[in-house]
PDB file of N, CA and C in Angstrom:
ATOM      1  N   MET A   1      -8.066  31.462  -2.524  1.00 80.00           N
ATOM      2  CA  MET A   1      -8.680  32.304  -3.461  1.00 80.00           C
ATOM      3  C   MET A   1     -10.108  31.243  -4.060  1.00 80.00           C
ATOM      4  N   ASP A   2     -11.455  31.985  -3.820  1.00 91.00           N
ATOM      5  CA  ASP A   2     -12.280  31.240  -3.979  1.00 91.00           C
ATOM      6  C   ASP A   2     -12.688  31.226  -5.356  1.00 91.00           C
ATOM      7  N   ASP A   3     -14.085  30.710  -5.922  1.00 92.00           N
ATOM      8  CA  ASP A   3     -14.206  30.918  -7.165  1.00 92.00           C
ATOM      9  C   ASP A   3     -14.407  32.104  -7.812  1.00 92.00           C
ATOM     10  N   LYS A   4     -15.216  32.934  -6.637  1.00 93.00           N
ATOM     11  CA  LYS A   4     -15.929  34.320  -7.163  1.00 93.00           C
ATOM     12  C   LYS A   4     -14.473  35.389  -7.435  1.00 93.00           C
ATOM     13  N   GLU A   5     -13.976  34.915  -6.320  1.00 95.00           N
ATOM     14  CA  GLU A   5     -12.471  35.693  -6.390  1.00 95.00           C
ATOM     15  C   GLU A   5     -11.665  35.167  -7.844  1.00 95.00           C
ATOM     16  N   LYS A   6     -11.351  34.118  -8.298  1.00 94.00           N
ATOM     17  CA  LYS A   6     -10.850  33.858  -8.791  1.00 94.00           C
ATOM     18  C   LYS A   6     -11.601  34.438 -10.739  1.00 94.00           C
ATOM     19  N   ILE A   7     -12.806  34.214 -10.633  1.00 96.00           N
ATOM     20  CA  ILE A   7     -13.491  35.147 -11.827  1.00 96.00           C
ATOM     21  C   ILE A   7     -13.526  36.592 -11.657  1.00 96.00           C
ATOM     22  N   LYS A   8     -13.349  37.254 -10.794  1.00 97.00           N
ATOM     23  CA  LYS A   8     -12.886  38.697 -10.921  1.00 97.00           C
ATOM     24  C   LYS A   8     -11.479  38.432 -11.299  1.00 97.00           C
ATOM     25  N   GLU A   9     -10.519  38.286 -10.647  1.00 96.00           N
ATOM     26  CA  GLU A   9      -9.373  37.951 -11.162  1.00 96.00           C
ATOM     27  C   GLU A   9      -9.153  38.052 -12.508  1.00 96.00           C
ATOM     28  N   GLU A  10      -9.736  37.104 -13.025  1.00 96.00           N
ATOM     29  CA  GLU A  10      -9.739  36.148 -14.489  1.00 96.00           C
ATOM     30  C   GLU A  10     -10.552  37.810 -15.500  1.00 96.00           C
ATOM     31  N   GLU A  11     -11.624  38.333 -14.940  1.00 98.00           N
ATOM     32  CA  GLU A  11     -12.160  39.306 -15.689  1.00 98.00           C
ATOM     33  C   GLU A  11     -11.341  41.067 -15.521  1.00 98.00           C
ATOM     34  N   ARG A  12     -10.837  41.366 -14.285  1.00 98.00           N
ATOM     35  CA  ARG A  12      -9.422  42.192 -14.563  1.00 98.00           C
ATOM     36  C   ARG A  12      -8.556  41.879 -15.638  1.00 98.00           C
ATOM     37  N   LYS A  13      -7.869  40.828 -15.529  1.00 98.00           N
ATOM     38  CA  LYS A  13      -6.707  40.221 -16.743  1.00 98.00           C
ATOM     39  C   LYS A  13      -7.365  40.689 -17.825  1.00 98.00           C
ATOM     40  N   ILE A  14      -8.663  40.426 -18.286  1.00 97.00           N
ATOM     41  CA  ILE A  14      -9.310  40.444 -19.869  1.00 97.00           C
ATOM     42  C   ILE A  14      -9.410  41.546 -19.802  1.00 97.00           C
ATOM     43  N   ARG A  15     -10.441  42.701 -18.901  1.00 98.00           N
ATOM     44  CA  ARG A  15     -10.108  44.164 -19.517  1.00 98.00           C
ATOM     45  C   ARG A  15      -8.945  44.985 -19.303  1.00 98.00           C
ATOM     46  N   GLN A  16      -7.724  44.406 -18.726  1.00 98.00           N
ATOM     47  CA  GLN A  16      -6.270  44.915 -18.685  1.00 98.00           C
ATOM     48  C   GLN A  16      -5.928  44.953 -19.986  1.00 98.00           C
ATOM     49  N   LEU A  17      -5.699  43.381 -20.650  1.00 98.00           N
ATOM     50  CA  LEU A  17      -5.333  42.883 -22.100  1.00 98.00           C
ATOM     51  C   LEU A  17      -6.352  43.951 -23.219  1.00 98.00           C
ATOM     52  N   ARG A  18      -7.558  44.035 -23.147  1.00 98.00           N
ATOM     53  CA  ARG A  18      -8.665  44.553 -23.664  1.00 98.00           C
ATOM     54  C   ARG A  18      -7.842  45.960 -24.020  1.00 98.00           C
ATOM     55  N   VAL A  19      -8.025  46.966 -22.614  1.00 98.00           N
ATOM     56  CA  VAL A  19      -6.981  47.697 -23.245  1.00 98.00           C
ATOM     57  C   VAL A  19      -6.040  48.290 -23.577  1.00 98.00           C
ATOM     58  N   ALA A  20      -4.978  47.083 -23.276  1.00 99.00           N
ATOM     59  CA  ALA A  20      -3.620  46.867 -24.027  1.00 99.00           C
ATOM     60  C   ALA A  20      -4.013  46.928 -25.360  1.00 99.00           C
ATOM     61  N   VAL A  21      -4.629  45.846 -25.592  1.00 98.00           N
ATOM     62  CA  VAL A  21      -4.700  45.319 -27.335  1.00 98.00           C
ATOM     63  C   VAL A  21      -5.146  47.344 -27.848  1.00 98.00           C
ATOM     64  N   ASP A  22      -6.596  47.653 -27.593  1.00 98.00           N
ATOM     65  CA  ASP A  22      -6.955  48.642 -28.443  1.00 98.00           C
ATOM     66  C   ASP A  22      -5.780  49.744 -28.357  1.00 98.00           C
ATOM     67  N   LEU A  23      -5.264  50.257 -27.442  1.00 98.00           N
ATOM     68  CA  LEU A  23      -4.182  51.346 -26.973  1.00 98.00           C
ATOM     69  C   LEU A  23      -3.127  50.968 -28.173  1.00 98.00           C
ATOM     70  N   THR A  24      -2.633  49.719 -28.239  1.00 98.00           N
ATOM     71  CA  THR A  24      -1.652  49.532 -28.804  1.00 98.00           C
ATOM     72  C   THR A  24      -2.200  49.507 -30.582  1.00 98.00           C
ATOM     73  N   LYS A  25      -3.353  49.196 -30.785  1.00 97.00           N
ATOM     74  CA  LYS A  25      -3.951  49.406 -32.351  1.00 97.00           C
ATOM     75  C   LYS A  25      -4.274  50.931 -32.517  1.00 97.00           C
ATOM     76  N   ASN A  26      -4.625  51.606 -31.461  1.00 97.00           N
ATOM     77  CA  ASN A  26      -4.522  52.828 -31.706  1.00 97.00           C
ATOM     78  C   ASN A  26      -3.293  53.884 -32.128  1.00 97.00           C
ATOM     79  N   ILE A  27      -2.536  53.247 -31.367  1.00 97.00           N
ATOM     80  CA  ILE A  27      -1.099  54.137 -31.724  1.00 97.00           C
ATOM     81  C   ILE A  27      -0.366  53.480 -32.661  1.00 97.00           C
ATOM     82  N   ILE A  28      -0.554  52.291 -32.866  1.00 97.00           N
ATOM     83  CA  ILE A  28      -0.105  52.213 -34.826  1.00 97.00           C
ATOM     84  C   ILE A  28      -0.676  52.729 -35.873  1.00 97.00           C
ATOM     85  N   SER A  29      -2.405  52.966 -35.303  1.00 95.00           N
ATOM     86  CA  SER A  29      -3.210  53.004 -36.891  1.00 95.00           C
ATOM     87  C   SER A  29      -2.939  54.917 -36.887  1.00 95.00           C
ATOM     88  N   GLN A  30      -2.797  55.490 -35.475  1.00 94.00           N
ATOM     89  CA  GLN A  30      -2.720  57.216 -35.807  1.00 94.00           C
ATOM     90  C   GLN A  30      -1.480  57.435 -35.369  1.00 94.00           C
ATOM     91  N   GLY A  31      -0.417  56.784 -34.936  1.00 83.00           N
ATOM     92  CA  GLY A  31       0.659  57.672 -33.951  1.00 83.00           C
ATOM     93  C   GLY A  31       1.193  57.873 -35.182  1.00 83.00           C
ATOM     94  N   GLU A  32       2.457  58.546 -35.534  1.00 92.00           N
ATOM     95  CA  GLU A  32       3.665  58.804 -36.410  1.00 92.00           C
ATOM     96  C   GLU A  32       5.104  57.777 -35.543  1.00 92.00           C
ATOM     97  N   ILE A  33       4.546  56.525 -35.573  1.00 96.00           N
ATOM     98  CA  ILE A  33       5.877  55.723 -35.553  1.00 96.00           C
ATOM     99  C   ILE A  33       6.236  54.851 -36.994  1.00 96.00           C
ATOM    100  N   THR A  34       7.447  54.395 -36.564  1.00 97.00           N
ATOM    101  CA  THR A  34       7.712  53.434 -37.706  1.00 97.00           C
ATOM    102  C   THR A  34       7.594  52.368 -37.927  1.00 97.00           C
ATOM    103  N   TYR A  35       7.454  51.355 -39.481  1.00 97.00           N
ATOM    104  CA  TYR A  35       7.100  50.178 -38.787  1.00 97.00           C
ATOM    105  C   TYR A  35       8.219  49.284 -38.104  1.00 97.00           C
ATOM    106  N   GLY A  36       9.257  49.447 -37.711  1.00 98.00           N
ATOM    107  CA  GLY A  36       9.562  48.670 -36.815  1.00 98.00           C
ATOM    108  C   GLY A  36       9.322  49.349 -35.346  1.00 98.00           C
ATOM    109  N   GLU A  37       9.266  50.176 -34.737  1.00 98.00           N
ATOM    110  CA  GLU A  37       8.626  50.525 -33.899  1.00 98.00           C
ATOM    111  C   GLU A  37       6.773  49.940 -33.499  1.00 98.00           C
ATOM    112  N   ALA A  38       6.454  49.836 -34.848  1.00 98.00           N
ATOM    113  CA  ALA A  38       5.207  48.963 -34.372  1.00 98.00           C
ATOM    114  C   ALA A  38       4.961  47.256 -33.864  1.00 98.00           C
ATOM    115  N   LEU A  39       6.374  47.125 -34.928  1.00 98.00           N
ATOM    116  CA  LEU A  39       6.156  45.679 -34.722  1.00 98.00           C
ATOM    117  C   LEU A  39       7.003  45.759 -33.183  1.00 98.00           C
ATOM    118  N   LYS A  40       7.572  46.398 -32.459  1.00 98.00           N
ATOM    119  CA  LYS A  40       7.620  46.290 -31.284  1.00 98.00           C
ATOM    120  C   LYS A  40       6.884  46.346 -30.312  1.00 98.00           C
ATOM    121  N   LEU A  41       5.981  47.043 -30.819  1.00 98.00           N
ATOM    122  CA  LEU A  41       4.706  47.848 -29.993  1.00 98.00           C
ATOM    123  C   LEU A  41       3.925  46.256 -29.531  1.00 98.00           C
ATOM    124  N   VAL A  42       3.520  45.534 -30.895  1.00 98.00           N
ATOM    125  CA  VAL A  42       2.869  44.382 -30.931  1.00 98.00           C
ATOM    126  C   VAL A  42       3.890  43.005 -30.209  1.00 98.00           C
ATOM    127  N   GLU A  43       5.169  43.073 -30.267  1.00 98.00           N
ATOM    128  CA  GLU A  43       5.595  42.185 -29.148  1.00 98.00           C
ATOM    129  C   GLU A  43       5.760  42.678 -27.894  1.00 98.00           C
ATOM    130  N   ALA A  44       5.776  44.012 -27.589  1.00 99.00           N
ATOM    131  CA  ALA A  44       5.199  44.455 -26.390  1.00 99.00           C
ATOM    132  C   ALA A  44       4.272  43.902 -25.718  1.00 99.00           C
ATOM    133  N   LEU A  45       3.347  44.031 -26.280  1.00 98.00           N
ATOM    134  CA  LEU A  45       1.864  43.646 -26.451  1.00 98.00           C
ATOM    135  C   LEU A  45       1.820  41.821 -25.790  1.00 98.00           C
ATOM    136  N   LYS A  46       2.533  41.223 -27.048  1.00 98.00           N
ATOM    137  CA  LYS A  46       2.537  39.674 -26.415  1.00 98.00           C
ATOM    138  C   LYS A  46       3.080  39.190 -25.488  1.00 98.00           C
ATOM    139  N   SER A  47       3.979  40.243 -24.877  1.00 98.00           N
ATOM    140  CA  SER A  47       5.129  39.732 -23.756  1.00 98.00           C
ATOM    141  C   SER A  47       3.887  40.281 -22.502  1.00 98.00           C
ATOM    142  N   PHE A  48       3.456  41.747 -22.601  1.00 98.00           N
ATOM    143  CA  PHE A  48       1.938  41.486 -21.586  1.00 98.00           C
ATOM    144  C   PHE A  48       1.342  40.545 -21.459  1.00 98.00           C
ATOM    145  N   ALA A  49       0.642  40.134 -22.676  1.00 98.00           N
ATOM    146  CA  ALA A  49      -0.281  39.186 -22.785  1.00 98.00           C
ATOM    147  C   ALA A  49      -0.015  37.991 -21.843  1.00 98.00           C
ATOM    148  N   MET A  50       1.267  37.429 -22.207  1.00 98.00           N
ATOM    149  CA  MET A  50       1.445  36.525 -21.767  1.00 98.00           C
ATOM    150  C   MET A  50       2.240  36.423 -19.930  1.00 98.00           C
ATOM    151  N   ASN A  51       2.530  37.790 -19.961  1.00 98.00           N
ATOM    152  CA  ASN A  51       2.272  38.085 -18.395  1.00 98.00           C
ATOM    153  C   ASN A  51       0.887  37.276 -17.465  1.00 98.00           C
ATOM    154  N   LEU A  52       0.059  38.256 -18.127  1.00 98.00           N
ATOM    155  CA  LEU A  52      -1.435  38.051 -17.677  1.00 98.00           C
ATOM    156  C   LEU A  52      -1.626  36.419 -17.790  1.00 98.00           C
ATOM    157  N   PHE A  53      -1.382  35.724 -18.915  1.00 97.00           N
ATOM    158  CA  PHE A  53      -2.071  34.580 -19.069  1.00 97.00           C
ATOM    159  C   PHE A  53      -0.867  33.741 -19.885  1.00 97.00           C
ATOM    160  N   PRO A  54      -0.143  33.267 -19.308  1.00 96.00           N
ATOM    161  CA  PRO A  54       1.247  32.023 -19.339  1.00 96.00           C
ATOM    162  C   PRO A  54       0.526  31.075 -20.231  1.00 96.00           C
ATOM    163  N   GLU A  55       0.064  30.413 -20.396  1.00 93.00           N
ATOM    164  CA  GLU A  55      -0.144  29.757 -21.073  1.00 93.00           C
ATOM    165  C   GLU A  55      -1.099  29.472 -22.584  1.00 93.00           C
ATOM    166  N   LYS A  56      -1.396  30.897 -22.779  1.00 94.00           N
ATOM    167  CA  LYS A  56      -2.427  30.922 -23.877  1.00 94.00           C
ATOM    168  C   LYS A  56      -1.323  32.008 -25.253  1.00 94.00           C
ATOM    169  N   GLU A  57      -0.226  31.329 -25.304  1.00 95.00           N
ATOM    170  CA  GLU A  57       0.550  31.759 -26.703  1.00 95.00           C
ATOM    171  C   GLU A  57      -0.133  31.601 -27.523  1.00 95.00           C
ATOM    172  N   GLU A  58      -0.544  30.718 -28.060  1.00 97.00           N
ATOM    173  CA  GLU A  58      -1.338  30.422 -28.904  1.00 97.00           C
ATOM    174  C   GLU A  58      -2.694  30.951 -29.321  1.00 97.00           C
ATOM    175  N   THR A  59      -3.164  31.109 -28.041  1.00 95.00           N
ATOM    176  CA  THR A  59      -4.335  31.955 -28.429  1.00 95.00           C
ATOM    177  C   THR A  59      -4.208  33.448 -28.993  1.00 95.00           C
ATOM    178  N   PHE A  60      -2.900  34.137 -28.380  1.00 96.00           N
ATOM    179  CA  PHE A  60      -2.523  35.228 -28.895  1.00 96.00           C
ATOM    180  C   PHE A  60      -1.876  35.208 -30.492  1.00 96.00           C
ATOM    181  N   GLU A  61      -1.884  33.725 -31.033  1.00 97.00           N
ATOM    182  CA  GLU A  61      -1.314  34.355 -32.160  1.00 97.00           C
ATOM    183  C   GLU A  61      -2.143  33.776 -33.011  1.00 97.00           C
ATOM    184  N   LEU A  62      -3.299  33.164 -32.453  1.00 98.00           N
ATOM    185  CA  LEU A  62      -4.550  32.928 -33.201  1.00 98.00           C
ATOM    186  C   LEU A  62      -5.614  34.269 -33.353  1.00 98.00           C
ATOM    187  N   ILE A  63      -5.651  34.517 -32.622  1.00 96.00           N
ATOM    188  CA  ILE A  63      -6.660  35.960 -32.330  1.00 96.00           C
ATOM    189  C   ILE A  63      -5.980  37.344 -32.550  1.00 96.00           C
ATOM    190  N   TYR A  64      -4.751  37.668 -32.030  1.00 97.00           N
ATOM    191  CA  TYR A  64      -4.542  39.009 -31.726  1.00 97.00           C
ATOM    192  C   TYR A  64      -3.315  38.801 -33.349  1.00 97.00           C
ATOM    193  N   ARG A  65      -2.350  38.470 -33.112  1.00 97.00           N
ATOM    194  CA  ARG A  65      -1.475  38.473 -34.233  1.00 97.00           C
ATOM    195  C   ARG A  65      -2.003  38.837 -36.154  1.00 97.00           C
ATOM    196  N   PRO A  66      -3.159  38.005 -36.311  1.00 97.00           N
ATOM    197  CA  PRO A  66      -3.848  38.372 -37.331  1.00 97.00           C
ATOM    198  C   PRO A  66      -4.275  39.605 -37.454  1.00 97.00           C
ATOM    199  N   ARG A  67      -5.021  40.247 -36.263  1.00 97.00           N
ATOM    200  CA  ARG A  67      -5.580  41.108 -36.206  1.00 97.00           C
ATOM    201  C   ARG A  67      -4.588  42.427 -36.541  1.00 97.00           C
ATOM    202  N   PHE A  68      -3.369  42.174 -35.699  1.00 98.00           N
ATOM    203  CA  PHE A  68      -2.177  43.538 -36.095  1.00 98.00           C
ATOM    204  C   PHE A  68      -1.435  43.061 -37.032  1.00 98.00           C
ATOM    205  N   LYS A  69      -1.591  42.257 -37.693  1.00 97.00           N
ATOM    206  CA  LYS A  69      -0.880  41.955 -39.368  1.00 97.00           C
ATOM    207  C   LYS A  69      -1.966  43.135 -39.748  1.00 97.00           C
ATOM    208  N   ARG A  70      -3.204  42.821 -40.247  1.00 97.00           N
ATOM    209  CA  ARG A  70      -4.160  43.601 -40.894  1.00 97.00           C
ATOM    210  C   ARG A  70      -3.799  45.346 -40.617  1.00 97.00           C
ATOM    211  N   VAL A  71      -4.204  45.183 -39.477  1.00 97.00           N
ATOM    212  CA  VAL A  71      -3.390  47.032 -38.965  1.00 97.00           C
ATOM    213  C   VAL A  71      -2.192  47.663 -39.659  1.00 97.00           C
ATOM    214  N   LEU A  72      -1.042  46.713 -39.530  1.00 97.00           N
ATOM    215  CA  LEU A  72      -0.089  47.198 -40.220  1.00 97.00           C
ATOM    216  C   LEU A  72      -0.144  46.884 -41.731  1.00 97.00           C
ATOM    217  N   GLU A  73      -0.658  46.292 -41.921  1.00 96.00           N
ATOM    218  CA  GLU A  73      -0.653  46.362 -43.398  1.00 96.00           C
ATOM    219  C   GLU A  73      -1.662  47.230 -44.183  1.00 96.00           C
ATOM    220  N   GLU A  74      -2.237  48.253 -43.184  1.00 95.00           N
ATOM    221  CA  GLU A  74      -3.430  48.850 -43.607  1.00 95.00           C
ATOM    222  C   GLU A  74      -2.468  50.454 -43.180  1.00 95.00           C
ATOM    223  N   ARG A  75      -2.086  50.072 -42.362  1.00 96.00           N
ATOM    224  CA  ARG A  75      -1.052  51.328 -41.954  1.00 96.00           C
ATOM    225  C   ARG A  75       0.284  52.021 -42.766  1.00 96.00           C
ATOM    226  N   TYR A  76       0.847  50.837 -43.288  1.00 95.00           N
ATOM    227  CA  TYR A  76       2.335  50.808 -44.014  1.00 95.00           C
ATOM    228  C   TYR A  76       2.040  50.506 -45.534  1.00 95.00           C
ATOM    229  N   ARG A  77       1.081  50.216 -45.981  1.00 91.00           N
ATOM    230  CA  ARG A  77       0.421  49.579 -47.018  1.00 91.00           C
ATOM    231  C   ARG A  77       1.720  48.705 -47.670  1.00 91.00           C
ATOM    232  N   LEU A  78       1.249  47.540 -46.998  1.00 87.00           N
ATOM    233  CA  LEU A  78       2.149  46.485 -47.023  1.00 87.00           C
ATOM    234  C   LEU A  78       1.558  45.545 -48.452  1.00 87.00           C
TER     235      LEU A  78
END
């Protein structure tokens, strides 16, 4: 795989993750799901992100975990 293909693949993965993050956020914010179900969605999102970017768990924890913590706090008034 040449550099252009690697860049395109990386961009594709980033788009996939962005869509998954937005979808998860919207489901939690607008859906009628329990707190436990919302936590499972966040963990499923993390699993999806780790499949796309296996060595970026720390990045997920630094960027997305706090974002979803805020979403959960707002939605469930924690």
